[in-house]
Each structure stands twice: as C-alpha cells, then as structure tokens.
Tab-separated table of C-alpha atoms and ligand atoms in Angstrom:
chain	number	residue	atom	x	y	z
A	8	UNK	CA	85.373	82.947	128.603
A	9	UNK	CA	88.358	82.528	126.160
A	10	UNK	CA	89.191	85.363	123.915
A	11	UNK	CA	91.583	85.772	120.954
A	12	UNK	CA	93.167	89.238	120.113
A	13	UNK	CA	94.244	89.743	116.477
A	14	UNK	CA	95.695	92.497	114.411
A	15	UNK	CA	93.330	93.623	111.755
A	16	UNK	CA	95.897	95.462	109.560
A	17	UNK	CA	99.625	94.960	108.937
A	18	UNK	CA	100.702	94.514	112.527
A	19	UNK	CA	101.866	97.174	115.051
A	20	UNK	CA	98.187	98.009	115.764
A	21	UNK	CA	98.928	98.441	119.468
A	22	UNK	CA	97.934	94.858	120.365
A	23	UNK	CA	100.480	95.033	123.179
A	24	UNK	CA	98.536	97.702	124.993
A	25	UNK	CA	95.157	96.012	124.351
A	26	UNK	CA	96.401	92.681	125.597
A	27	UNK	CA	98.002	94.282	128.645
A	28	UNK	CA	94.678	96.022	129.292
A	29	UNK	CA	92.656	92.719	128.898
A	30	UNK	CA	95.134	90.696	130.879
A	31	UNK	CA	93.848	92.258	134.124
A	32	UNK	CA	90.756	90.047	133.818
A	33	UNK	CA	92.462	87.040	132.171
A	34	UNK	CA	94.129	84.177	133.986
A	35	UNK	CA	96.376	82.694	131.275
A	36	UNK	CA	97.806	84.619	128.432
A	37	UNK	CA	99.088	82.616	125.368
A	38	UNK	CA	101.299	83.498	122.355
A	39	UNK	CA	100.363	81.103	119.498
A	40	UNK	CA	102.403	82.133	116.356
A	41	UNK	CA	105.365	84.204	115.087
A	42	UNK	CA	108.719	84.448	116.821
A	43	UNK	CA	110.934	87.242	118.101
A	44	UNK	CA	110.312	89.071	114.858
A	45	UNK	CA	107.108	90.466	116.561
A	46	UNK	CA	107.449	93.183	119.131
A	47	UNK	CA	104.743	94.473	121.505
A	48	UNK	CA	105.319	97.669	123.248
A	49	UNK	CA	103.656	98.425	126.597
A	50	UNK	CA	104.128	101.653	128.609
A	51	UNK	CA	103.521	101.330	132.219
A	52	UNK	CA	103.721	104.457	134.384
A	53	UNK	CA	106.039	106.105	131.823
A	54	UNK	CA	108.300	103.055	131.578
A	55	UNK	CA	108.407	101.360	128.112
A	56	UNK	CA	108.738	97.571	127.931
A	57	UNK	CA	109.152	95.802	124.537
A	58	UNK	CA	108.411	92.128	124.472
A	59	UNK	CA	109.129	89.768	121.527
A	60	UNK	CA	108.334	86.367	122.710
A	61	UNK	CA	106.970	86.442	126.291
A	62	UNK	CA	103.118	87.003	126.455
A	63	UNK	CA	102.523	90.616	127.295
A	64	UNK	CA	100.033	89.577	130.048
A	65	UNK	CA	102.952	88.443	132.273
A	66	UNK	CA	103.591	92.164	133.067
A	67	UNK	CA	100.664	91.730	135.437
A	68	UNK	CA	101.740	89.955	138.721
A	69	UNK	CA	100.372	86.463	139.215
A	70	UNK	CA	99.313	85.788	135.669
A	71	UNK	CA	100.264	82.615	133.764
A	72	UNK	CA	101.912	82.918	130.327
A	73	UNK	CA	102.203	80.165	127.743
A	74	UNK	CA	104.290	80.129	124.559
A	75	UNK	CA	102.425	77.667	122.353
A	76	UNK	CA	103.825	75.275	119.859
A	77	UNK	CA	102.919	77.467	116.951
A	78	UNK	CA	105.611	79.904	117.989
A	79	UNK	CA	109.215	79.503	116.789
A	80	UNK	CA	111.580	80.065	119.626
A	81	UNK	CA	115.172	81.391	119.646
A	82	UNK	CA	116.228	80.263	123.015
A	83	UNK	CA	118.870	82.981	123.390
A	84	UNK	CA	116.303	85.624	122.627
A	85	UNK	CA	113.851	84.050	125.129
A	86	UNK	CA	116.606	84.118	127.885
A	87	UNK	CA	117.577	87.642	127.071
A	88	UNK	CA	113.865	88.703	127.510
A	89	UNK	CA	113.500	86.785	130.896
A	90	UNK	CA	116.592	88.505	132.119
A	91	UNK	CA	115.466	91.967	130.865
A	92	UNK	CA	112.081	91.450	132.745
A	93	UNK	CA	114.089	90.249	135.919
A	94	UNK	CA	116.231	93.400	135.795
A	95	UNK	CA	112.963	95.381	136.100
A	96	UNK	CA	111.926	93.386	139.042
A	97	UNK	CA	109.451	91.176	137.067
A	98	UNK	CA	110.090	87.363	137.645
A	99	UNK	CA	108.335	84.895	135.183
A	100	UNK	CA	109.843	81.795	137.075
A	101	UNK	CA	106.997	79.384	137.703
A	102	UNK	CA	104.450	81.173	135.643
A	103	UNK	CA	106.034	81.010	132.105
A	104	UNK	CA	105.559	77.749	130.233
A	105	UNK	CA	107.135	77.009	126.816
A	106	UNK	CA	105.721	74.296	124.714
A	107	UNK	CA	107.981	71.301	124.353
A	108	UNK	CA	106.655	71.031	120.739
A	109	UNK	CA	107.619	74.526	119.696
A	110	UNK	CA	110.243	74.650	116.903
A	111	UNK	CA	113.563	76.217	117.514
A	112	UNK	CA	115.215	79.049	115.417
A	113	UNK	CA	118.688	77.862	114.763
A	114	UNK	CA	121.683	79.925	113.893
A	115	UNK	CA	121.636	78.700	110.278
A	116	UNK	CA	118.086	79.981	109.957
A	117	UNK	CA	119.385	83.559	110.552
A	118	UNK	CA	122.018	83.136	107.874
A	119	UNK	CA	119.431	81.660	105.382
A	120	UNK	CA	117.087	84.646	106.101
A	121	UNK	CA	119.782	87.287	105.307
A	122	UNK	CA	120.950	85.337	102.195
A	123	UNK	CA	117.455	84.942	100.902
A	124	UNK	CA	116.644	88.615	101.238
A	125	UNK	CA	119.934	89.546	99.523
A	126	UNK	CA	119.059	87.183	96.587
A	127	UNK	CA	115.634	88.817	96.184
A	128	UNK	CA	117.251	92.194	95.756
A	129	UNK	CA	114.620	94.727	94.926
A	130	UNK	CA	111.674	92.260	95.472
A	131	UNK	CA	112.854	91.432	99.093
A	132	UNK	CA	110.023	90.789	101.563
A	133	UNK	CA	111.501	93.049	104.282
A	134	UNK	CA	111.893	90.379	106.947
A	135	UNK	CA	113.366	91.192	110.263
A	136	UNK	CA	116.280	88.862	109.413
A	137	UNK	CA	115.922	86.849	112.545
A	138	UNK	CA	115.452	83.479	110.927
A	139	UNK	CA	111.698	83.068	111.630
A	140	UNK	CA	110.716	82.264	107.967
A	141	UNK	CA	113.493	79.657	107.548
A	142	UNK	CA	112.591	77.957	110.921
A	143	UNK	CA	108.922	77.630	109.826
A	144	UNK	CA	110.111	76.323	106.417
A	145	UNK	CA	112.078	73.611	108.156
A	146	UNK	CA	109.086	72.797	110.457
A	147	UNK	CA	106.900	72.232	107.377
A	148	UNK	CA	109.643	70.278	105.454
A	149	UNK	CA	109.865	68.050	108.622
A	150	UNK	CA	113.577	68.916	109.196
A	151	UNK	CA	112.988	71.160	112.254
A	152	UNK	CA	114.343	70.820	115.750
A	153	UNK	CA	111.879	71.114	118.578
A	154	UNK	CA	112.231	72.408	122.180
A	155	UNK	CA	111.930	68.846	123.549
A	156	UNK	CA	114.766	67.615	121.362
A	157	UNK	CA	117.171	69.582	123.536
A	158	UNK	CA	116.392	67.558	126.630
A	159	UNK	CA	117.979	64.393	125.193
A	160	UNK	CA	121.684	65.080	124.178
A	161	UNK	CA	122.133	61.913	122.105
A	162	UNK	CA	118.881	62.366	120.210
A	163	UNK	CA	119.518	66.002	119.665
A	164	UNK	CA	122.875	65.339	118.138
A	165	UNK	CA	121.425	62.583	115.856
A	166	UNK	CA	118.621	64.749	114.814
A	167	UNK	CA	120.802	67.861	114.194
A	168	UNK	CA	123.224	65.736	112.141
A	169	UNK	CA	120.443	64.080	110.184
A	170	UNK	CA	118.648	67.315	109.434
A	171	UNK	CA	121.669	69.166	108.406
A	172	UNK	CA	122.783	66.241	106.129
A	173	UNK	CA	119.315	65.953	104.518
A	174	UNK	CA	119.165	69.729	103.761
A	175	UNK	CA	122.721	69.735	102.402
A	176	UNK	CA	123.904	72.332	104.927
A	177	UNK	CA	126.913	70.370	105.984
A	178	UNK	CA	128.353	70.347	102.434
A	179	UNK	CA	131.096	72.832	101.511
A	180	UNK	CA	130.269	75.868	99.583
A	181	UNK	CA	131.649	76.059	95.947
A	182	UNK	CA	134.529	78.013	97.523
A	183	UNK	CA	135.197	74.925	99.739
A	184	UNK	CA	134.045	76.625	103.008
A	185	UNK	CA	131.936	74.841	105.658
A	186	UNK	CA	129.378	77.418	106.801
A	187	UNK	CA	127.695	75.217	109.374
A	188	UNK	CA	129.696	73.940	112.354
A	189	UNK	CA	127.605	71.125	113.809
A	190	UNK	CA	129.677	70.718	116.977
A	191	UNK	CA	129.432	74.403	117.808
A	192	UNK	CA	125.669	74.525	117.378
A	193	UNK	CA	125.334	71.322	119.332
A	194	UNK	CA	127.343	72.685	122.321
A	195	UNK	CA	125.673	76.089	122.229
A	196	UNK	CA	122.018	74.770	121.977
A	197	UNK	CA	122.575	72.000	124.518
A	198	UNK	CA	123.716	74.681	127.019
A	199	UNK	CA	120.762	76.926	126.128
A	200	UNK	CA	118.514	73.904	126.536
A	201	UNK	CA	119.680	73.498	130.097
A	202	UNK	CA	118.862	77.097	130.826
A	203	UNK	CA	115.363	76.977	129.344
A	204	UNK	CA	114.630	73.682	131.018
A	205	UNK	CA	112.638	75.106	133.935
A	206	UNK	CA	110.145	76.660	131.447
A	207	UNK	CA	109.495	73.591	129.168
A	208	UNK	CA	106.119	72.000	129.624
A	209	UNK	CA	103.331	70.237	127.787
A	210	UNK	CA	101.413	73.406	127.354
A	211	UNK	CA	98.405	71.967	125.461
A	212	UNK	CA	97.640	69.880	128.668
A	213	UNK	CA	98.124	73.095	130.879
A	214	UNK	CA	95.604	74.909	128.765
A	215	UNK	CA	93.132	72.087	128.928
A	216	UNK	CA	93.386	72.078	132.657
A	217	UNK	CA	92.804	75.804	132.822
A	218	UNK	CA	89.758	75.472	130.661
A	219	UNK	CA	88.496	72.692	132.978
A	220	UNK	CA	88.859	75.112	135.932
A	221	UNK	CA	86.938	77.705	133.936
A	222	UNK	CA	89.725	80.161	133.886
A	223	UNK	CA	89.806	83.035	131.344
A	224	UNK	CA	92.209	82.431	128.473
A	225	UNK	CA	93.638	85.251	126.374
A	226	UNK	CA	95.312	84.387	123.101
A	227	UNK	CA	97.706	87.106	122.036
A	228	UNK	CA	98.159	87.399	118.180
A	229	UNK	CA	101.361	88.779	116.764
A	230	UNK	CA	101.721	90.613	113.387
A	231	UNK	CA	98.316	91.104	111.691
A	232	UNK	CA	95.629	89.739	109.384
A	233	UNK	CA	97.169	91.247	106.239
A	234	UNK	CA	100.463	89.457	107.109
A	235	UNK	CA	98.951	85.957	107.654
A	236	UNK	CA	100.732	83.513	105.380
A	237	UNK	CA	97.431	82.289	103.984
A	238	UNK	CA	95.163	85.338	104.231
A	239	UNK	CA	97.609	88.093	103.449
A	240	UNK	CA	99.039	89.441	100.189
A	241	UNK	CA	101.422	86.380	99.672
A	242	UNK	CA	104.429	86.524	99.402
A	243	UNK	CA	104.564	89.787	101.271
A	244	UNK	CA	103.522	88.060	104.437
A	245	UNK	CA	104.937	86.547	107.519
A	246	UNK	CA	105.527	82.809	107.735
A	247	UNK	CA	102.624	81.833	110.124
A	248	UNK	CA	98.988	82.120	110.747
A	249	UNK	CA	98.504	85.355	112.499
A	250	UNK	CA	94.654	85.156	112.140
A	251	UNK	CA	92.407	83.630	114.747
A	252	UNK	CA	92.594	80.117	113.437
A	253	UNK	CA	96.212	80.104	114.428
A	254	UNK	CA	95.234	80.420	118.030
A	255	UNK	CA	93.802	76.830	117.899
A	256	UNK	CA	96.486	75.177	115.658
A	257	UNK	CA	99.277	77.036	117.546
A	258	UNK	CA	98.190	75.812	121.019
A	259	UNK	CA	96.022	72.658	120.922
A	260	UNK	CA	92.919	74.311	122.022
A	261	UNK	CA	89.903	73.539	119.838
A	262	UNK	CA	87.859	76.121	118.039
A	263	UNK	CA	84.646	75.282	120.206
A	264	UNK	CA	86.594	76.567	123.215
A	265	UNK	CA	86.975	80.101	121.769
A	266	UNK	CA	84.187	82.392	122.746
A	267	UNK	CA	85.195	85.769	121.249
A	268	UNK	CA	87.617	87.146	118.773
A	269	UNK	CA	88.642	90.814	119.103
A	270	UNK	CA	90.324	92.709	116.212
A	271	UNK	CA	92.703	95.592	116.941
A	272	UNK	CA	93.173	98.378	114.370
A	273	UNK	CA	94.905	101.718	114.482
A	274	UNK	CA	92.681	104.783	113.634
A	275	UNK	CA	94.948	105.077	110.568
A	276	UNK	CA	97.202	102.394	108.874
A	277	UNK	CA	100.939	101.464	108.836
A	278	UNK	CA	103.013	98.628	107.455
A	279	UNK	CA	106.622	97.638	107.582
A	280	UNK	CA	108.479	95.843	104.857
A	281	UNK	CA	107.583	95.585	101.237
A	282	UNK	CA	104.247	94.693	99.624
A	283	UNK	CA	100.934	96.442	98.481
A	284	UNK	CA	99.535	99.102	100.805
A	285	UNK	CA	96.766	100.860	98.833
A	286	UNK	CA	95.940	103.654	101.314
A	287	UNK	CA	99.672	104.584	101.769
A	288	UNK	CA	100.249	108.356	101.835
A	289	UNK	CA	103.921	108.609	100.864
A	290	UNK	CA	104.179	112.379	101.383
A	291	UNK	CA	104.327	115.038	104.004
A	292	UNK	CA	101.012	113.849	105.503
A	293	UNK	CA	102.462	110.295	105.824
A	294	UNK	CA	105.498	111.797	107.443
A	295	UNK	CA	103.420	113.680	109.943
A	296	UNK	CA	101.474	110.473	110.836
A	297	UNK	CA	104.912	108.758	111.260
A	298	UNK	CA	106.334	111.477	113.437
A	299	UNK	CA	103.209	111.885	115.566
A	300	UNK	CA	102.511	108.265	115.883
A	301	UNK	CA	106.131	107.366	116.493
A	302	UNK	CA	105.816	104.832	113.794
A	303	UNK	CA	109.235	103.010	113.977
A	304	UNK	CA	109.531	99.331	114.519
A	305	UNK	CA	109.727	97.860	117.958
A	306	UNK	CA	111.976	95.054	116.802
A	307	UNK	CA	114.081	96.654	114.003
A	308	UNK	CA	113.667	100.467	114.517
A	309	UNK	CA	112.619	100.655	110.860
A	310	UNK	CA	110.352	103.464	109.726
A	311	UNK	CA	106.883	102.339	109.076
A	312	UNK	CA	105.019	103.221	106.013
A	313	UNK	CA	101.992	105.260	107.001
A	314	UNK	CA	98.463	105.847	105.416
A	315	UNK	CA	94.866	106.027	106.157
A	316	UNK	CA	92.433	103.561	107.660
A	317	UNK	CA	91.415	100.947	105.059
A	318	UNK	CA	87.834	99.770	105.425
A	319	UNK	CA	88.292	97.053	102.767
A	320	UNK	CA	91.160	95.535	104.703
A	321	UNK	CA	89.233	95.813	108.047
A	322	UNK	CA	86.118	94.180	106.672
A	323	UNK	CA	88.206	91.322	105.323
A	324	UNK	CA	89.759	90.982	108.864
A	325	UNK	CA	86.239	90.723	110.311
A	326	UNK	CA	85.368	88.011	107.899
A	327	UNK	CA	88.412	85.777	108.059
A	328	UNK	CA	88.791	86.093	111.859
A	329	UNK	CA	85.085	85.939	112.724
A	330	UNK	CA	85.534	89.094	114.762
A	331	UNK	CA	82.978	89.741	117.442
A	332	UNK	CA	84.207	93.191	118.362
A	333	UNK	CA	87.086	95.686	117.516
A	334	UNK	CA	89.392	98.020	119.156
A	335	UNK	CA	90.506	101.198	117.613
A	336	UNK	CA	93.877	102.464	118.843
A	337	UNK	CA	95.890	105.610	118.587
A	338	UNK	CA	92.915	107.881	118.015
A	339	UNK	CA	94.888	110.717	119.601
A	340	UNK	CA	97.536	110.650	116.756
A	341	UNK	CA	94.766	112.061	114.490
A	342	UNK	CA	94.362	115.140	116.850
A	343	UNK	CA	95.298	118.247	114.826
A	344	UNK	CA	94.612	116.905	111.378
A	345	UNK	CA	92.163	119.204	109.537
A	346	UNK	CA	91.041	116.328	107.210
A	347	UNK	CA	90.882	112.643	107.807
A	348	UNK	CA	90.384	110.532	104.672
A	349	UNK	CA	88.841	107.071	105.159
A	350	UNK	CA	89.570	104.455	102.405
A	351	UNK	CA	86.248	103.000	101.691
A	352	UNK	CA	87.093	101.009	98.497
A	353	UNK	CA	89.511	100.367	95.694
A	354	UNK	CA	89.409	101.190	92.013
A	355	UNK	CA	91.034	98.457	89.816
A	356	UNK	CA	91.231	98.840	86.044
A	357	UNK	CA	88.298	101.317	86.081
A	358	UNK	CA	86.152	99.099	88.323
A	359	UNK	CA	85.159	99.551	91.953
A	360	UNK	CA	86.023	96.425	93.977
A	361	UNK	CA	83.884	95.310	96.790
A	362	UNK	CA	86.045	92.474	98.175
A	363	UNK	CA	89.680	92.439	99.095
A	364	UNK	CA	91.530	90.890	96.041
A	365	UNK	CA	93.566	87.793	96.796
A	366	UNK	CA	96.478	88.578	94.490
A	367	UNK	CA	99.237	90.853	95.656
A	368	UNK	CA	99.701	91.943	92.077
A	369	UNK	CA	96.012	93.088	91.881
A	370	UNK	CA	96.295	94.846	95.191
A	371	UNK	CA	99.491	96.582	94.104
A	372	UNK	CA	97.588	98.311	91.359
A	373	UNK	CA	94.482	99.232	93.218
A	374	UNK	CA	93.898	102.945	93.932
A	375	UNK	CA	91.998	104.035	97.099
A	376	UNK	CA	88.637	105.659	97.110
A	377	UNK	CA	88.271	108.012	100.052
A	378	UNK	CA	85.491	109.574	102.029
A	379	UNK	CA	87.035	112.582	103.662
A	380	UNK	CA	86.020	113.545	107.362
A	381	UNK	CA	86.601	116.786	109.112
A	382	UNK	CA	89.157	116.694	111.833
A	383	UNK	CA	88.546	117.866	115.289
A	384	UNK	CA	91.013	120.819	115.134
A	385	UNK	CA	91.447	122.590	118.404
A	386	UNK	CA	89.931	119.648	120.388
A	387	UNK	CA	91.955	116.709	121.644
A	388	UNK	CA	91.318	113.066	122.356
A	389	UNK	CA	94.575	112.299	123.997
A	390	UNK	CA	93.998	110.481	127.218
A	391	UNK	CA	90.218	110.542	126.920
A	392	UNK	CA	88.351	107.839	128.897
A	393	UNK	CA	84.856	108.822	128.122
A	394	UNK	CA	83.160	108.217	124.726
A	395	UNK	CA	80.525	110.896	125.412
A	396	UNK	CA	83.225	113.500	125.924
A	397	UNK	CA	85.160	112.898	122.555
A	398	UNK	CA	84.798	115.766	120.098
A	399	UNK	CA	81.780	115.275	117.758
A	400	UNK	CA	83.933	114.829	114.650
A	401	UNK	CA	85.945	112.022	116.319
A	402	UNK	CA	82.681	110.180	117.254
A	403	UNK	CA	81.438	110.697	113.715
A	404	UNK	CA	84.697	109.200	112.449
A	405	UNK	CA	84.564	106.169	114.681
A	406	UNK	CA	80.937	105.468	113.923
A	407	UNK	CA	81.640	105.578	110.202
A	408	UNK	CA	84.298	103.013	110.812
A	409	UNK	CA	81.941	100.841	112.791
A	410	UNK	CA	79.148	100.990	110.273
A	411	UNK	CA	81.374	100.577	107.185
A	412	UNK	CA	83.503	97.749	108.699
A	413	UNK	CA	80.369	96.035	110.104
A	414	UNK	CA	81.787	95.406	113.576
A	415	UNK	CA	81.161	97.109	116.939
A	416	UNK	CA	84.005	99.262	118.333
A	417	UNK	CA	84.005	98.278	122.031
A	418	UNK	CA	87.260	99.808	123.133
A	419	UNK	CA	89.050	103.060	121.934
A	420	UNK	CA	92.641	103.713	122.945
A	421	UNK	CA	93.633	107.344	123.345
A	422	UNK	CA	97.223	107.072	124.571
A	423	UNK	CA	100.126	104.768	124.968
A	424	UNK	CA	99.830	104.698	128.769
A	425	UNK	CA	97.540	102.201	130.493
A	426	UNK	CA	95.098	104.959	131.446
A	427	UNK	CA	94.145	106.097	128.001
A	428	UNK	CA	91.276	103.776	127.180
A	429	UNK	CA	87.574	104.276	126.536
A	430	UNK	CA	85.473	101.213	127.403
A	431	UNK	CA	82.217	101.120	125.532
A	432	UNK	CA	81.566	97.369	126.326
A	433	UNK	CA	83.942	95.313	128.531
A	434	UNK	CA	85.158	92.332	126.459
A	435	UNK	CA	85.344	89.676	129.097
A	436	UNK	CA	81.713	90.122	130.074
A	437	UNK	CA	79.512	87.737	127.916
B	10	GDP	P1	101.664	95.763	118.503
B	10	GDP	O1	102.747	94.940	117.896
B	10	GDP	O2	100.352	95.597	117.758
B	10	GDP	O3	101.618	95.610	119.921
B	10	GDP	O4	102.024	97.258	118.239
B	10	GDP	P2	103.257	98.167	118.835
B	10	GDP	O5	103.930	97.423	119.956
B	10	GDP	O6	104.066	98.542	117.730
B	10	GDP	O7	102.438	99.309	119.444
B	10	GDP	C1	102.257	100.394	118.835
B	10	GDP	C2	102.856	101.569	119.706
B	10	GDP	O8	101.846	102.476	119.889
B	10	GDP	C3	103.440	101.291	121.059
B	10	GDP	O9	104.596	102.121	121.164
B	10	GDP	C4	102.294	101.710	122.031
B	10	GDP	O10	102.767	102.113	123.255
B	10	GDP	C5	101.630	102.702	121.306
B	10	GDP	N1	100.196	102.889	121.508
B	10	GDP	C6	99.224	101.905	121.707
B	10	GDP	N2	98.043	102.480	121.781
B	10	GDP	C7	98.208	103.724	121.740
B	10	GDP	C8	97.330	104.912	121.630
B	10	GDP	O11	96.069	104.734	121.822
B	10	GDP	N3	97.905	106.187	121.574
B	10	GDP	C9	99.268	106.349	121.427
B	10	GDP	N4	99.637	107.615	121.287
B	10	GDP	N5	100.095	105.281	121.430
B	10	GDP	C10	99.600	104.061	121.510
C-alpha cells in the first residue's frame, strides 16, 4: 500500500503530525518537492521538533527516509538538520537517502531570491528568501547543479563555471563589482559534498526495490494544493508541484504504484505570503484564530493570515489530487467560538461561482459566501480520541465539510501531541 499525503489548503495544515502518525505503519517515508522553505512541526511528548528537509517519518526509529530528486537541497541546511536530530539522540545514518539527481540550492540562489522580492516591491510573492524559487528556475533552464555533480571535483568545477558564465552571473555589476566568487563557492560546496556523501544514493532504485518487497511507502507533501506552481493562484505560489502528481515526477515512482491520496486540511484556513485568500478574516476574529492556533510560520516565524474553512478550495484539492480521504486537523482551535462560518462559495461580479477560478486576479475579487454553524461553547474537543464523544455541533460541522467537499473525513486531529487523533478509518488498511 503506497500513500501520498498532500496539503489541501495553503500549506501549514498540520501535515507533519499526520505524516508522523501514518509513519508508524509505513516503511519508507519520502519527500518529493520543495526545499527547506517548507517546515513540518511535530510534537513528541511535549518536545517540539521542526523539520525542513528530512522526512518527518524518520522521527520513528528504524524507518527509512528518502529525499527524492524533486526536492531542491541546500546541503548546509540538510547537515544542520541532521546534526539537530543527532543532538536529540535521533540518528539518521544508514536510513536517510538523498537522491543523486536532486538539484542544489546555491548561495547565488539566495541572493537572487532576495533581490527579486525587493524588485517586486508591493507585489512581492512573500517567499521565504531561501533561494528555492531560483534553484528550480535554474533546474528548468538546464543550468542547475545536481547532488551527483559534487562527487566529481573536476566536473563540478567545469559545470559551475559553465553555468555561471551562461547565466552572466560572473560578469561585474554596473558598479564594477563581482558578486559571485566561483572559487569560494567551489571550495565550500566541495567540502559540503564530502559531508553529505554518506547519504547520496540512486533513490528511484531504492524505492523500486521497496515496492518489490511490498513495503509501505508514504509520500510526504510539503506546502499545499493552493500553492502548487500549476494548480495554485499563479504567481502567488511555490516553485514546485505540491500536488499528488509531484510524488511521481519527484521520485521516479509511477502513478500506477500509488494506492491512496490523503488530503490534510485545517478546520479553518491560513496562508502565509501574498496572494488571494477569499475567506480571510482580517479582524479580531482572525487575530483570535492566529493566537489560539499559534499561527506563526515554522520556517520564518511570520504571522499567518487566518480565515474560515473554504469548501471551494477543498473541493478543488479533491479533484486535482484525486483524494481518496481527508484529515481535518486543529479542530480544538475552534473550541470556544460561538459561531463558525464555513465558506461554501464565491460571489464574483454578482454571480455565484461553482468552480475555483484559475486566475489569481479573479480570485482576488471574489467575496465568500458563508453558512454559519453554531459553535460548541462550553464543550471541548481538545485531545479527543473518539468521534462519538465529540460535541454534537462539532460533528455537525465536520459532517457538513464532508458532504460539501465530497470526500470522507477519515482522521480528525484534536491536539498537537501524538495522542490527539480520532481514527474513523485507518488509512493503511485497504
Ligand atoms: P505542516 O507544514 O502542514 O506540517 O504544518 P505545521 O508544521 O505548520 O503544523 C501546524 C502546527 O499545528 C504545528 O505546530 C503542529 O504541532 C500543530 N498541530 C497539528 N495538528 C494539530 C491539532 O490538531 N491541534 C493543535 N492544537 N495543533 C496541531
């Protein structure tokens, strides 16, 4: 049984916790896109661990983790994370494999990221500034450097030099400055290459062998459907395919090998960075969601924009990922709200839309249509593990989501710790 977990909203849906939960019954956990701009937070016995590149499943002893070729890797960030885990007594040696075909995030990518955001001014995308977008741009322009290139010093030097020459990055600026120091980058990355060498492998083959042994594969999506470079509100998106298709192109596993795709959505909605967000509540209610939900970025610490659950966006996620089930997280954050609006549609120029618009410009001008549910004041869902024991109004709300989105809610998360999970149907059982 091979399963993909994707975010149904704008990222930060709590995929880290869901993947951690599902990892118990998986053998190999795989990251397939994004870079260290993503951040998964897992809380284990009160201890918070934030991972950016390493698959969350490696927090379980004995599991294998793979970073597929669809991920762009900053080797320094990867080594920092390996060391952070080692300091907590978690060793990934011998069980973490990094694709030799993954592209590298280079120092000049970070510079380009910052410069590009500065140039955009008010229309900036709100990237994390870690060079992820420019690394993907170089990959597609065929001037990227891959992990395997670091293993051959002569070849690495030639490639680095040729790529920097072709992209004009070795030329002096109009002020006569050289901003890229080839020798410095060469020395730094060659040394980093030596250190990541023990993890480098042909990961597509490793996954093929695991499938041959009938092991359970768990593909861990980063970001979310609405941030996918093709499916999201372009250009307010990330630079990779966060949707389920990315699990195949980013790892070398064919689509016929995927058995289930599980979508993760918060019981409300958040987004970081710029771009349209129709159900945003930019007022004291939004502030309350932010405070109760601790909606601050795992990677940047930025405040997340908060709003209500958006059925239009969720239904779109079901369609473009081919979801077989969904997980609703952070239900407990809605404890204490007297009213819980559910965004069931958009009004655009006096018309009710029934499909998610493609254009960010159209989406920007959509106003939400709400169905308002009564909260479960006085009652709590925090830490609940039984669906039957949830307050009636909480079940009513979840069932409305299930019906309107058109996808079964198999799991409900009710707390940040591993314990707070309601299992209606166990995902790894076919
Ligand atoms: P990801 O990128 O999708 O993994 O999202 P984050 O790492 O930003 O996770 C969201 C945050 O919510 C993390 O701090 C989690 O520990 C926390 N979290 C996940 N599920 C729940 C839940 O059901 N209730 C509460 N209160 N917190 C949760």
